[in-house]
mmCIF file of N, CA and C in Angstrom:
data_model
loop_
_atom_site.group_PDB
_atom_site.id
_atom_site.type_symbol
_atom_site.label_atom_id
_atom_site.label_comp_id
_atom_site.label_asym_id
_atom_site.label_seq_id
_atom_site.Cartn_x
_atom_site.Cartn_y
_atom_site.Cartn_z
ATOM 1 N N UNK L 27 10.450 8.310 -13.194
ATOM 2 C CA UNK L 27 10.109 7.709 -11.916
ATOM 3 C C UNK L 27 8.971 8.443 -11.232
ATOM 4 N N UNK L 28 8.683 9.637 -11.692
ATOM 5 C CA UNK L 28 7.605 10.405 -11.081
ATOM 6 C C UNK L 28 6.246 9.760 -11.326
ATOM 7 N N UNK L 29 6.153 8.943 -12.355
ATOM 8 C CA UNK L 29 4.865 8.319 -12.683
ATOM 9 C C UNK L 29 4.920 6.803 -12.527
ATOM 10 N N UNK L 30 5.726 6.322 -11.595
ATOM 11 C CA UNK L 30 5.894 4.878 -11.403
ATOM 12 C C UNK L 30 4.572 4.181 -11.137
ATOM 13 N N UNK L 31 3.744 4.733 -10.265
ATOM 14 C CA UNK L 31 2.475 4.088 -9.922
ATOM 15 C C UNK L 31 1.542 4.040 -11.127
ATOM 16 N N UNK L 32 1.336 5.162 -11.791
ATOM 17 C CA UNK L 32 0.419 5.209 -12.937
ATOM 18 C C UNK L 32 0.917 4.338 -14.084
ATOM 19 N N UNK L 33 2.205 4.410 -14.396
ATOM 20 C CA UNK L 33 2.764 3.607 -15.493
ATOM 21 C C UNK L 33 2.666 2.116 -15.190
ATOM 22 N N UNK L 34 2.981 1.740 -13.966
ATOM 23 C CA UNK L 34 2.933 0.327 -13.576
ATOM 24 C C UNK L 34 1.504 -0.192 -13.587
ATOM 25 N N UNK L 35 0.582 0.620 -13.096
ATOM 26 C CA UNK L 35 -0.826 0.230 -13.078
ATOM 27 C C UNK L 35 -1.320 -0.007 -14.503
ATOM 28 N N UNK L 36 -0.970 0.885 -15.412
ATOM 29 C CA UNK L 36 -1.392 0.740 -16.807
ATOM 30 C C UNK L 36 -0.793 -0.511 -17.449
ATOM 31 N N UNK L 37 0.458 -0.800 -17.136
ATOM 32 C CA UNK L 37 1.151 -1.926 -17.777
ATOM 33 C C UNK L 37 0.803 -3.283 -17.168
ATOM 34 N N UNK L 38 0.541 -3.322 -15.863
ATOM 35 C CA UNK L 38 0.412 -4.609 -15.170
ATOM 36 C C UNK L 38 -0.967 -4.898 -14.608
ATOM 37 N N UNK L 39 -1.917 -4.033 -14.805
ATOM 38 C CA UNK L 39 -3.201 -4.173 -14.120
ATOM 39 C C UNK L 39 -3.899 -5.487 -14.397
ATOM 40 N N UNK L 40 -3.735 -6.090 -15.553
ATOM 41 C CA UNK L 40 -4.405 -7.350 -15.852
ATOM 42 C C UNK L 40 -3.507 -8.564 -15.755
ATOM 43 N N UNK L 41 -2.354 -8.434 -15.146
ATOM 44 C CA UNK L 41 -1.376 -9.528 -15.129
ATOM 45 C C UNK L 41 -1.831 -10.726 -14.308
ATOM 46 N N UNK L 42 -2.578 -10.499 -13.238
ATOM 47 C CA UNK L 42 -3.080 -11.596 -12.406
ATOM 48 C C UNK L 42 -1.981 -12.515 -11.921
ATOM 49 N N UNK L 43 -2.166 -13.824 -12.155
ATOM 50 C CA UNK L 43 -1.185 -14.803 -11.677
ATOM 51 C C UNK L 43 0.134 -14.715 -12.443
ATOM 52 N N UNK L 44 0.161 -13.969 -13.531
ATOM 53 C CA UNK L 44 1.401 -13.757 -14.270
ATOM 54 C C UNK L 44 2.443 -13.005 -13.465
ATOM 55 N N UNK L 45 2.014 -12.374 -12.381
ATOM 56 C CA UNK L 45 2.970 -11.656 -11.531
ATOM 57 C C UNK L 45 3.918 -12.594 -10.804
ATOM 58 N N UNK L 46 3.605 -13.881 -10.793
ATOM 59 C CA UNK L 46 4.529 -14.843 -10.180
ATOM 60 C C UNK L 46 5.757 -15.048 -11.060
ATOM 61 N N UNK L 47 5.623 -14.708 -12.321
ATOM 62 C CA UNK L 47 6.746 -14.823 -13.253
ATOM 63 C C UNK L 47 7.715 -13.661 -12.996
ATOM 64 N N UNK L 48 8.980 -13.839 -13.358
ATOM 65 C CA UNK L 48 9.926 -12.725 -13.206
ATOM 66 C C UNK L 48 9.509 -11.539 -14.080
ATOM 67 N N UNK L 49 9.660 -10.351 -13.553
ATOM 68 C CA UNK L 49 9.371 -9.140 -14.310
ATOM 69 C C UNK L 49 10.676 -8.535 -14.796
ATOM 70 N N UNK L 50 10.635 -7.979 -15.984
ATOM 71 C CA UNK L 50 11.796 -7.256 -16.499
ATOM 72 C C UNK L 50 11.528 -5.775 -16.273
ATOM 73 N N UNK L 51 12.373 -5.137 -15.501
ATOM 74 C CA UNK L 51 12.167 -3.744 -15.124
ATOM 75 C C UNK L 51 13.220 -2.871 -15.784
ATOM 76 N N UNK L 52 12.758 -1.760 -16.362
ATOM 77 C CA UNK L 52 13.664 -0.773 -16.933
ATOM 78 C C UNK L 52 13.238 0.599 -16.424
ATOM 79 N N UNK L 53 14.199 1.396 -16.003
ATOM 80 C CA UNK L 53 13.936 2.780 -15.636
ATOM 81 C C UNK L 53 14.497 3.663 -16.738
ATOM 82 N N UNK L 54 13.752 4.710 -17.071
ATOM 83 C CA UNK L 54 14.205 5.677 -18.059
ATOM 84 C C UNK L 54 14.277 7.046 -17.399
ATOM 85 N N UNK L 55 15.331 7.800 -17.728
ATOM 86 C CA UNK L 55 15.476 9.131 -17.142
ATOM 87 C C UNK L 55 14.623 10.146 -17.908
ATOM 88 N N UNK L 56 14.727 11.418 -17.521
ATOM 89 C CA UNK L 56 13.914 12.471 -18.124
ATOM 90 C C UNK L 56 14.177 12.637 -19.618
ATOM 91 N N UNK L 57 15.367 12.269 -20.073
ATOM 92 C CA UNK L 57 15.704 12.375 -21.489
ATOM 93 C C UNK L 57 15.271 11.145 -22.280
ATOM 94 N N UNK L 58 14.671 10.171 -21.613
ATOM 95 C CA UNK L 58 14.215 8.963 -22.295
ATOM 96 C C UNK L 58 15.286 7.901 -22.442
ATOM 97 N N UNK L 59 16.421 8.085 -21.778
ATOM 98 C CA UNK L 59 17.502 7.110 -21.855
ATOM 99 C C UNK L 59 17.369 6.105 -20.722
ATOM 100 N N UNK L 60 17.669 4.841 -21.024
ATOM 101 C CA UNK L 60 17.571 3.795 -20.014
ATOM 102 C C UNK L 60 18.637 3.995 -18.947
ATOM 103 N N UNK L 61 18.218 3.884 -17.678
ATOM 104 C CA UNK L 61 19.161 3.973 -16.567
ATOM 105 C C UNK L 61 19.801 2.611 -16.351
ATOM 106 N N UNK L 62 21.068 2.629 -16.023
ATOM 107 C CA UNK L 62 21.779 1.377 -15.783
ATOM 108 C C UNK L 62 21.380 0.807 -14.434
ATOM 109 N N UNK L 63 21.326 -0.498 -14.369
ATOM 110 C CA UNK L 63 21.019 -1.182 -13.117
ATOM 111 C C UNK L 63 21.693 -2.537 -13.129
ATOM 112 N N UNK L 64 21.845 -3.115 -11.958
ATOM 113 C CA UNK L 64 22.536 -4.396 -11.860
ATOM 114 C C UNK L 64 21.593 -5.446 -11.300
ATOM 115 N N UNK L 65 21.352 -6.491 -12.066
ATOM 116 C CA UNK L 65 20.627 -7.682 -11.624
ATOM 117 C C UNK L 65 19.307 -7.421 -10.941
ATOM 118 N N UNK L 66 19.119 -8.119 -9.813
ATOM 119 C CA UNK L 66 17.863 -8.058 -9.069
ATOM 120 C C UNK L 66 17.691 -6.740 -8.316
ATOM 121 N N UNK L 67 18.748 -5.951 -8.247
ATOM 122 C CA UNK L 67 18.655 -4.666 -7.555
ATOM 123 C C UNK L 67 17.632 -3.746 -8.187
ATOM 124 N N UNK L 68 17.492 -3.825 -9.505
ATOM 125 C CA UNK L 68 16.521 -2.992 -10.210
ATOM 126 C C UNK L 68 15.109 -3.396 -9.811
ATOM 127 N N UNK L 69 14.852 -4.697 -9.732
ATOM 128 C CA UNK L 69 13.525 -5.180 -9.337
ATOM 129 C C UNK L 69 13.194 -4.730 -7.918
ATOM 130 N N UNK L 70 14.154 -4.868 -7.020
ATOM 131 C CA UNK L 70 13.927 -4.455 -5.636
ATOM 132 C C UNK L 70 13.651 -2.958 -5.576
ATOM 133 N N UNK L 71 14.472 -2.184 -6.254
ATOM 134 C CA UNK L 71 14.289 -0.730 -6.260
ATOM 135 C C UNK L 71 12.921 -0.364 -6.836
ATOM 136 N N UNK L 72 12.519 -1.055 -7.898
ATOM 137 C CA UNK L 72 11.223 -0.800 -8.529
ATOM 138 C C UNK L 72 10.078 -1.069 -7.554
ATOM 139 N N UNK L 73 10.084 -2.237 -6.916
ATOM 140 C CA UNK L 73 8.988 -2.580 -6.005
ATOM 141 C C UNK L 73 8.941 -1.645 -4.798
ATOM 142 N N UNK L 74 10.092 -1.309 -4.250
ATOM 143 C CA UNK L 74 10.140 -0.382 -3.118
ATOM 144 C C UNK L 74 9.594 0.981 -3.546
ATOM 145 N N UNK L 75 10.019 1.450 -4.711
ATOM 146 C CA UNK L 75 9.566 2.745 -5.227
ATOM 147 C C UNK L 75 8.067 2.728 -5.533
ATOM 148 N N UNK L 76 7.593 1.633 -6.092
ATOM 149 C CA UNK L 76 6.175 1.499 -6.432
ATOM 150 C C UNK L 76 5.303 1.510 -5.177
ATOM 151 N N UNK L 77 5.677 0.741 -4.168
ATOM 152 C CA UNK L 77 4.908 0.700 -2.926
ATOM 153 C C UNK L 77 4.976 2.050 -2.220
ATOM 154 N N UNK L 78 6.128 2.684 -2.249
ATOM 155 C CA UNK L 78 6.260 4.018 -1.652
ATOM 156 C C UNK L 78 5.307 4.996 -2.345
ATOM 157 N N UNK L 79 5.213 4.912 -3.673
ATOM 158 C CA UNK L 79 4.315 5.795 -4.426
ATOM 159 C C UNK L 79 2.851 5.510 -4.102
ATOM 160 N N UNK L 80 2.499 4.230 -3.962
ATOM 161 C CA UNK L 80 1.114 3.868 -3.642
ATOM 162 C C UNK L 80 0.722 4.342 -2.247
ATOM 163 N N UNK L 81 1.677 4.358 -1.332
ATOM 164 C CA UNK L 81 1.401 4.745 0.057
ATOM 165 C C UNK L 81 1.577 6.237 0.309
ATOM 166 N N UNK L 82 2.088 6.957 -0.671
ATOM 167 C CA UNK L 82 2.334 8.390 -0.499
ATOM 168 C C UNK L 82 1.019 9.149 -0.332
ATOM 169 N N UNK L 83 1.016 10.196 0.476
ATOM 170 C CA UNK L 83 -0.206 10.990 0.641
ATOM 171 C C UNK L 83 -0.766 11.509 -0.682
ATOM 172 N N UNK L 84 0.106 11.809 -1.636
ATOM 173 C CA UNK L 84 -0.359 12.330 -2.925
ATOM 174 C C UNK L 84 -1.182 11.316 -3.712
ATOM 175 N N UNK L 85 -0.990 10.023 -3.462
ATOM 176 C CA UNK L 85 -1.779 8.993 -4.149
ATOM 177 C C UNK L 85 -3.188 8.909 -3.580
ATOM 178 N N UNK L 86 -3.376 9.362 -2.357
ATOM 179 C CA UNK L 86 -4.671 9.402 -1.664
ATOM 180 C C UNK L 86 -5.329 8.034 -1.496
ATOM 181 N N UNK L 87 -4.534 6.969 -1.550
ATOM 182 C CA UNK L 87 -5.066 5.622 -1.335
ATOM 183 C C UNK L 87 -5.057 5.247 0.139
ATOM 184 N N UNK L 88 -4.047 5.698 0.854
ATOM 185 C CA UNK L 88 -3.887 5.333 2.257
ATOM 186 C C UNK L 88 -3.973 6.567 3.147
ATOM 187 N N UNK L 89 -4.518 6.373 4.318
ATOM 188 C CA UNK L 89 -4.549 7.401 5.355
ATOM 189 C C UNK L 89 -3.611 6.943 6.464
ATOM 190 N N UNK L 90 -3.234 7.872 7.314
ATOM 191 C CA UNK L 90 -2.314 7.548 8.410
ATOM 192 C C UNK L 90 -2.982 7.797 9.756
ATOM 193 N N UNK L 91 -2.677 6.917 10.697
ATOM 194 C CA UNK L 91 -3.129 7.120 12.072
ATOM 195 C C UNK L 91 -2.277 8.219 12.693
ATOM 196 N N UNK L 92 -2.589 8.593 13.916
ATOM 197 C CA UNK L 92 -1.792 9.613 14.603
ATOM 198 C C UNK L 92 -0.358 9.138 14.835
ATOM 199 N N UNK L 93 -0.143 7.823 14.816
ATOM 200 C CA UNK L 93 1.202 7.256 14.969
ATOM 201 C C UNK L 93 1.911 7.061 13.631
ATOM 202 N N UNK L 94 1.276 7.452 12.534
ATOM 203 C CA UNK L 94 1.883 7.319 11.219
ATOM 204 C C UNK L 94 1.714 5.955 10.579
ATOM 205 N N UNK L 95 0.848 5.118 11.142
ATOM 206 C CA UNK L 95 0.600 3.792 10.557
ATOM 207 C C UNK L 95 -0.475 3.919 9.480
ATOM 208 N N UNK L 96 -0.305 3.176 8.394
ATOM 209 C CA UNK L 96 -1.165 3.325 7.226
ATOM 210 C C UNK L 96 -2.297 2.311 7.181
ATOM 211 N N UNK L 97 -3.409 2.758 6.632
ATOM 212 C CA UNK L 97 -4.571 1.904 6.380
ATOM 213 C C UNK L 97 -5.295 2.472 5.158
ATOM 214 N N UNK L 98 -6.092 1.667 4.464
ATOM 215 C CA UNK L 98 -6.793 2.176 3.282
ATOM 216 C C UNK L 98 -7.684 3.369 3.646
ATOM 217 N N UNK L 99 -7.564 4.423 2.882
ATOM 218 C CA UNK L 99 -8.336 5.625 3.152
ATOM 219 C C UNK L 99 -9.796 5.420 2.775
ATOM 220 N N UNK L 100 -10.714 5.660 3.698
ATOM 221 C CA UNK L 100 -12.133 5.551 3.362
ATOM 222 C C UNK L 100 -12.547 6.552 2.281
ATOM 223 N N UNK L 101 -11.836 7.666 2.166
ATOM 224 C CA UNK L 101 -12.164 8.686 1.176
ATOM 225 C C UNK L 101 -11.652 8.339 -0.220
ATOM 226 N N UNK L 102 -10.832 7.312 -0.337
ATOM 227 C CA UNK L 102 -10.219 6.982 -1.628
ATOM 228 C C UNK L 102 -11.251 6.671 -2.701
ATOM 229 N N UNK L 103 -12.337 6.018 -2.333
ATOM 230 C CA UNK L 103 -13.316 5.646 -3.362
ATOM 231 C C UNK L 103 -13.965 6.864 -4.000
ATOM 232 N N UNK L 104 -13.956 8.006 -3.305
ATOM 233 C CA UNK L 104 -14.502 9.240 -3.870
ATOM 234 C C UNK L 104 -13.404 10.122 -4.463
ATOM 235 N N UNK L 105 -12.206 10.023 -3.929
ATOM 236 C CA UNK L 105 -11.123 10.929 -4.310
ATOM 237 C C UNK L 105 -10.227 10.392 -5.420
ATOM 238 N N UNK L 106 -10.250 9.069 -5.636
ATOM 239 C CA UNK L 106 -9.322 8.456 -6.592
ATOM 240 C C UNK L 106 -10.114 7.693 -7.648
ATOM 241 N N UNK L 107 -9.859 8.022 -8.900
ATOM 242 C CA UNK L 107 -10.509 7.315 -9.998
ATOM 243 C C UNK L 107 -10.010 5.877 -10.023
ATOM 244 N N UNK L 108 -10.922 4.932 -10.142
ATOM 245 C CA UNK L 108 -10.596 3.503 -10.217
ATOM 246 C C UNK L 108 -9.866 3.017 -8.959
ATOM 247 N N UNK L 109 -10.288 3.527 -7.807
ATOM 248 C CA UNK L 109 -9.593 3.214 -6.554
ATOM 249 C C UNK L 109 -9.619 1.725 -6.221
ATOM 250 N N UNK L 110 -10.726 1.038 -6.502
ATOM 251 C CA UNK L 110 -10.796 -0.394 -6.179
ATOM 252 C C UNK L 110 -9.733 -1.166 -6.951
ATOM 253 N N UNK L 111 -9.580 -0.854 -8.233
ATOM 254 C CA UNK L 111 -8.564 -1.527 -9.046
ATOM 255 C C UNK L 111 -7.158 -1.143 -8.586
ATOM 256 N N UNK L 112 -6.970 0.102 -8.176
ATOM 257 C CA UNK L 112 -5.657 0.528 -7.673
ATOM 258 C C UNK L 112 -5.307 -0.167 -6.364
ATOM 259 N N UNK L 113 -6.296 -0.344 -5.484
ATOM 260 C CA UNK L 113 -6.046 -1.083 -4.244
ATOM 261 C C UNK L 113 -5.692 -2.537 -4.552
ATOM 262 N N UNK L 114 -6.409 -3.127 -5.490
ATOM 263 C CA UNK L 114 -6.113 -4.515 -5.875
ATOM 264 C C UNK L 114 -4.695 -4.613 -6.434
ATOM 265 N N UNK L 115 -4.322 -3.647 -7.259
ATOM 266 C CA UNK L 115 -2.980 -3.615 -7.838
ATOM 267 C C UNK L 115 -1.921 -3.431 -6.753
ATOM 268 N N UNK L 116 -2.158 -2.494 -5.832
ATOM 269 C CA UNK L 116 -1.198 -2.272 -4.740
ATOM 270 C C UNK L 116 -1.039 -3.539 -3.909
ATOM 271 N N UNK L 117 -2.143 -4.222 -3.639
ATOM 272 C CA UNK L 117 -2.077 -5.482 -2.896
ATOM 273 C C UNK L 117 -1.280 -6.533 -3.636
ATOM 274 N N UNK L 118 -1.470 -6.599 -4.951
ATOM 275 C CA UNK L 118 -0.712 -7.558 -5.762
ATOM 276 C C UNK L 118 0.778 -7.225 -5.740
ATOM 277 N N UNK L 119 1.111 -5.943 -5.709
ATOM 278 C CA UNK L 119 2.519 -5.548 -5.674
ATOM 279 C C UNK L 119 3.139 -5.822 -4.301
ATOM 280 N N UNK L 120 2.362 -5.640 -3.228
ATOM 281 C CA UNK L 120 2.829 -6.055 -1.900
ATOM 282 C C UNK L 120 3.115 -7.552 -1.921
ATOM 283 N N UNK L 121 2.184 -8.318 -2.497
ATOM 284 C CA UNK L 121 2.346 -9.774 -2.571
ATOM 285 C C UNK L 121 3.561 -10.144 -3.415
ATOM 286 N N UNK L 122 3.774 -9.434 -4.521
ATOM 287 C CA UNK L 122 4.931 -9.701 -5.384
ATOM 288 C C UNK L 122 6.228 -9.486 -4.599
ATOM 289 N N UNK L 123 6.281 -8.411 -3.823
ATOM 290 C CA UNK L 123 7.479 -8.146 -3.018
ATOM 291 C C UNK L 123 7.706 -9.274 -2.018
ATOM 292 N N UNK L 124 6.647 -9.710 -1.343
ATOM 293 C CA UNK L 124 6.781 -10.826 -0.401
ATOM 294 C C UNK L 124 7.212 -12.094 -1.120
ATOM 295 N N UNK L 125 6.614 -12.351 -2.271
ATOM 296 C CA UNK L 125 6.926 -13.536 -3.075
ATOM 297 C C UNK L 125 8.400 -13.546 -3.489
ATOM 298 N N UNK L 126 8.932 -12.353 -3.795
ATOM 299 C CA UNK L 126 10.330 -12.218 -4.220
ATOM 300 C C UNK L 126 11.290 -12.105 -3.036
ATOM 301 N N UNK L 127 10.764 -12.113 -1.806
ATOM 302 C CA UNK L 127 11.619 -12.011 -0.624
ATOM 303 C C UNK L 127 12.142 -10.611 -0.375
ATOM 304 N N UNK L 128 11.420 -9.616 -0.851
ATOM 305 C CA UNK L 128 11.834 -8.223 -0.681
ATOM 306 C C UNK L 128 11.088 -7.638 0.513
ATOM 307 N N UNK L 129 11.842 -7.167 1.486
ATOM 308 C CA UNK L 129 11.241 -6.560 2.671
ATOM 309 C C UNK L 129 10.859 -5.119 2.368
ATOM 310 N N UNK L 130 9.669 -4.751 2.796
ATOM 311 C CA UNK L 130 9.182 -3.396 2.591
ATOM 312 C C UNK L 130 9.065 -2.698 3.936
ATOM 313 N N UNK L 131 9.563 -1.494 4.008
ATOM 314 C CA UNK L 131 9.485 -0.711 5.238
ATOM 315 C C UNK L 131 8.238 0.169 5.174
ATOM 316 N N UNK L 132 7.073 -0.475 5.351
ATOM 317 C CA UNK L 132 5.796 0.229 5.287
ATOM 318 C C UNK L 132 5.076 0.015 6.620
ATOM 319 N N UNK L 133 4.801 1.096 7.335
ATOM 320 C CA UNK L 133 4.158 0.957 8.646
ATOM 321 C C UNK L 133 2.638 0.768 8.526
ATOM 322 N N UNK L 134 2.209 -0.454 8.278
ATOM 323 C CA UNK L 134 0.777 -0.725 8.163
ATOM 324 C C UNK L 134 0.157 -0.821 9.556
ATOM 325 N N UNK L 135 -1.032 -0.270 9.690
ATOM 326 C CA UNK L 135 -1.726 -0.259 10.978
ATOM 327 C C UNK L 135 -2.106 -1.676 11.391
ATOM 328 N N UNK L 136 -1.945 -2.006 12.672
ATOM 329 C CA UNK L 136 -2.275 -3.356 13.150
ATOM 330 C C UNK L 136 -3.722 -3.768 12.873
ATOM 331 N N UNK L 137 -4.662 -2.832 12.992
ATOM 332 C CA UNK L 137 -6.059 -3.195 12.731
ATOM 333 C C UNK L 137 -6.282 -3.527 11.261
ATOM 334 N N UNK L 138 -5.527 -2.899 10.366
ATOM 335 C CA UNK L 138 -5.606 -3.227 8.943
ATOM 336 C C UNK L 138 -4.976 -4.593 8.679
ATOM 337 N N UNK L 139 -3.822 -4.853 9.282
ATOM 338 C CA UNK L 139 -3.172 -6.160 9.122
ATOM 339 C C UNK L 139 -4.057 -7.282 9.649
ATOM 340 N N UNK L 140 -4.793 -7.024 10.733
ATOM 341 C CA UNK L 140 -5.711 -8.037 11.271
ATOM 342 C C UNK L 140 -6.769 -8.398 10.234
ATOM 343 N N UNK L 141 -7.280 -7.395 9.542
ATOM 344 C CA UNK L 141 -8.279 -7.649 8.497
ATOM 345 C C UNK L 141 -7.659 -8.448 7.361
ATOM 346 N N UNK L 142 -6.460 -8.064 6.939
ATOM 347 C CA UNK L 142 -5.765 -8.774 5.861
ATOM 348 C C UNK L 142 -5.543 -10.236 6.236
ATOM 349 N N UNK L 143 -5.208 -10.480 7.497
ATOM 350 C CA UNK L 143 -4.942 -11.841 7.965
ATOM 351 C C UNK L 143 -6.209 -12.615 8.309
ATOM 352 N N UNK L 144 -7.355 -11.956 8.218
ATOM 353 C CA UNK L 144 -8.622 -12.633 8.459
ATOM 354 C C UNK L 144 -9.000 -12.770 9.915
ATOM 355 N N UNK L 145 -8.370 -12.005 10.788
ATOM 356 C CA UNK L 145 -8.742 -12.052 12.202
ATOM 357 C C UNK L 145 -9.707 -10.908 12.512
ATOM 358 N N UNK L 146 -10.364 -11.010 13.633
ATOM 359 C CA UNK L 146 -11.377 -10.031 14.010
ATOM 360 C C UNK L 146 -10.774 -8.933 14.876
ATOM 361 N N UNK L 147 -11.123 -7.701 14.541
ATOM 362 C CA UNK L 147 -10.733 -6.576 15.390
ATOM 363 C C UNK L 147 -11.730 -6.441 16.528
ATOM 364 N N UNK L 148 -11.262 -5.902 17.637
ATOM 365 C CA UNK L 148 -12.127 -5.663 18.792
ATOM 366 C C UNK L 148 -12.046 -4.186 19.160
ATOM 367 N N UNK L 149 -12.785 -3.809 20.171
ATOM 368 C CA UNK L 149 -12.747 -2.434 20.645
ATOM 369 C C UNK L 149 -11.345 -2.066 21.135
ATOM 370 N N UNK L 150 -10.564 -3.048 21.523
ATOM 371 C CA UNK L 150 -9.189 -2.793 21.974
ATOM 372 C C UNK L 150 -8.264 -2.370 20.835
ATOM 373 N N UNK L 151 -8.693 -2.592 19.589
ATOM 374 C CA UNK L 151 -7.903 -2.168 18.432
ATOM 375 C C UNK L 151 -8.244 -0.743 18.006
ATOM 376 N N UNK L 152 -9.318 -0.199 18.541
ATOM 377 C CA UNK L 152 -9.806 1.117 18.137
ATOM 378 C C UNK L 152 -8.861 2.279 18.435
ATOM 379 N N UNK L 153 -8.095 2.269 19.534
ATOM 380 C CA UNK L 153 -7.225 3.424 19.803
ATOM 381 C C UNK L 153 -6.242 3.735 18.676
ATOM 382 N N UNK L 154 -5.818 2.735 17.946
ATOM 383 C CA UNK L 154 -4.881 2.983 16.847
ATOM 384 C C UNK L 154 -5.536 3.801 15.738
ATOM 385 N N UNK L 155 -6.831 3.607 15.542
ATOM 386 C CA UNK L 155 -7.547 4.337 14.493
ATOM 387 C C UNK L 155 -8.083 5.668 14.999
ATOM 388 N N UNK L 156 -8.745 5.639 16.145
ATOM 389 C CA UNK L 156 -9.386 6.843 16.667
ATOM 390 C C UNK L 156 -9.369 6.823 18.199
ATOM 391 N N UNK L 157 -8.312 7.354 18.806
ATOM 392 C CA UNK L 157 -8.191 7.320 20.270
ATOM 393 C C UNK L 157 -9.355 8.010 20.990
ATOM 394 N N UNK L 158 -9.835 9.098 20.430
ATOM 395 C CA UNK L 158 -10.931 9.827 21.075
ATOM 396 C C UNK L 158 -12.222 9.008 21.068
ATOM 397 N N UNK L 159 -12.532 8.376 19.952
ATOM 398 C CA UNK L 159 -13.717 7.521 19.889
ATOM 399 C C UNK L 159 -13.607 6.376 20.896
ATOM 400 N N UNK L 160 -12.419 5.773 20.984
ATOM 401 C CA UNK L 160 -12.198 4.691 21.943
ATOM 402 C C UNK L 160 -12.428 5.176 23.373
ATOM 403 N N UNK L 161 -11.868 6.315 23.698
ATOM 404 C CA UNK L 161 -12.017 6.885 25.037
ATOM 405 C C UNK L 161 -13.499 7.171 25.336
ATOM 406 N N UNK L 162 -14.216 7.728 24.367
ATOM 407 C CA UNK L 162 -15.635 8.036 24.566
ATOM 408 C C UNK L 162 -16.481 6.775 24.706
ATOM 409 N N UNK L 163 -16.156 5.738 23.952
ATOM 410 C CA UNK L 163 -16.888 4.475 24.081
ATOM 411 C C UNK L 163 -16.677 3.859 25.461
ATOM 412 N N UNK L 164 -15.446 3.908 25.946
ATOM 413 C CA UNK L 164 -15.174 3.385 27.287
ATOM 414 C C UNK L 164 -15.895 4.214 28.355
ATOM 415 N N UNK L 165 -15.968 5.518 28.120
ATOM 416 C CA UNK L 165 -16.708 6.378 29.044
ATOM 417 C C UNK L 165 -18.183 5.982 29.067
ATOM 418 N N UNK L 166 -18.772 5.793 27.886
ATOM 419 C CA UNK L 166 -20.178 5.390 27.805
ATOM 420 C C UNK L 166 -20.406 4.028 28.450
ATOM 421 N N UNK L 167 -19.473 3.124 28.240
ATOM 422 C CA UNK L 167 -19.597 1.790 28.832
ATOM 423 C C UNK L 167 -19.596 1.886 30.357
ATOM 424 N N UNK L 168 -18.736 2.718 30.901
ATOM 425 C CA UNK L 168 -18.647 2.893 32.347
ATOM 426 C C UNK L 168 -19.795 3.712 32.910
ATOM 427 N N UNK L 169 -20.433 4.477 32.073
ATOM 428 C CA UNK L 169 -21.526 5.347 32.501
ATOM 429 C C UNK L 169 -22.809 4.571 32.768
ATOM 430 N N UNK L 170 -22.990 3.463 32.056
ATOM 431 C CA UNK L 170 -24.242 2.698 32.190
ATOM 432 C C UNK L 170 -24.258 1.819 33.401
#
């Protein structure tokens, strides 16, 4: 399970629309033996674990606001090999969880969700990303 993200990325990266099909998930322990699981619980556990791994600080794909809300890390393209493909894969796995009706407890930043939903962010969304920049911009606006 320590390599859930890397193993899943290698196995599913080209699946595309095939992700709408049911996936067969197997977990193996450190000794290489299959772990027992019951029905759809394994799929749910897999997707939750996979998304948790993608959002973990060690994956370096997502950054956190001061409130702990996640957004794609601007540094990921330099810090993570094949980051664009990994982001695409993570997005597909988020979509798979939604498609399967699995709720994910991931605190995504509102300004990031606005982009995903195709809406426009405004200066009023800036405090979530950078409160100091927002405060300074308002100061400059009032200064003129």
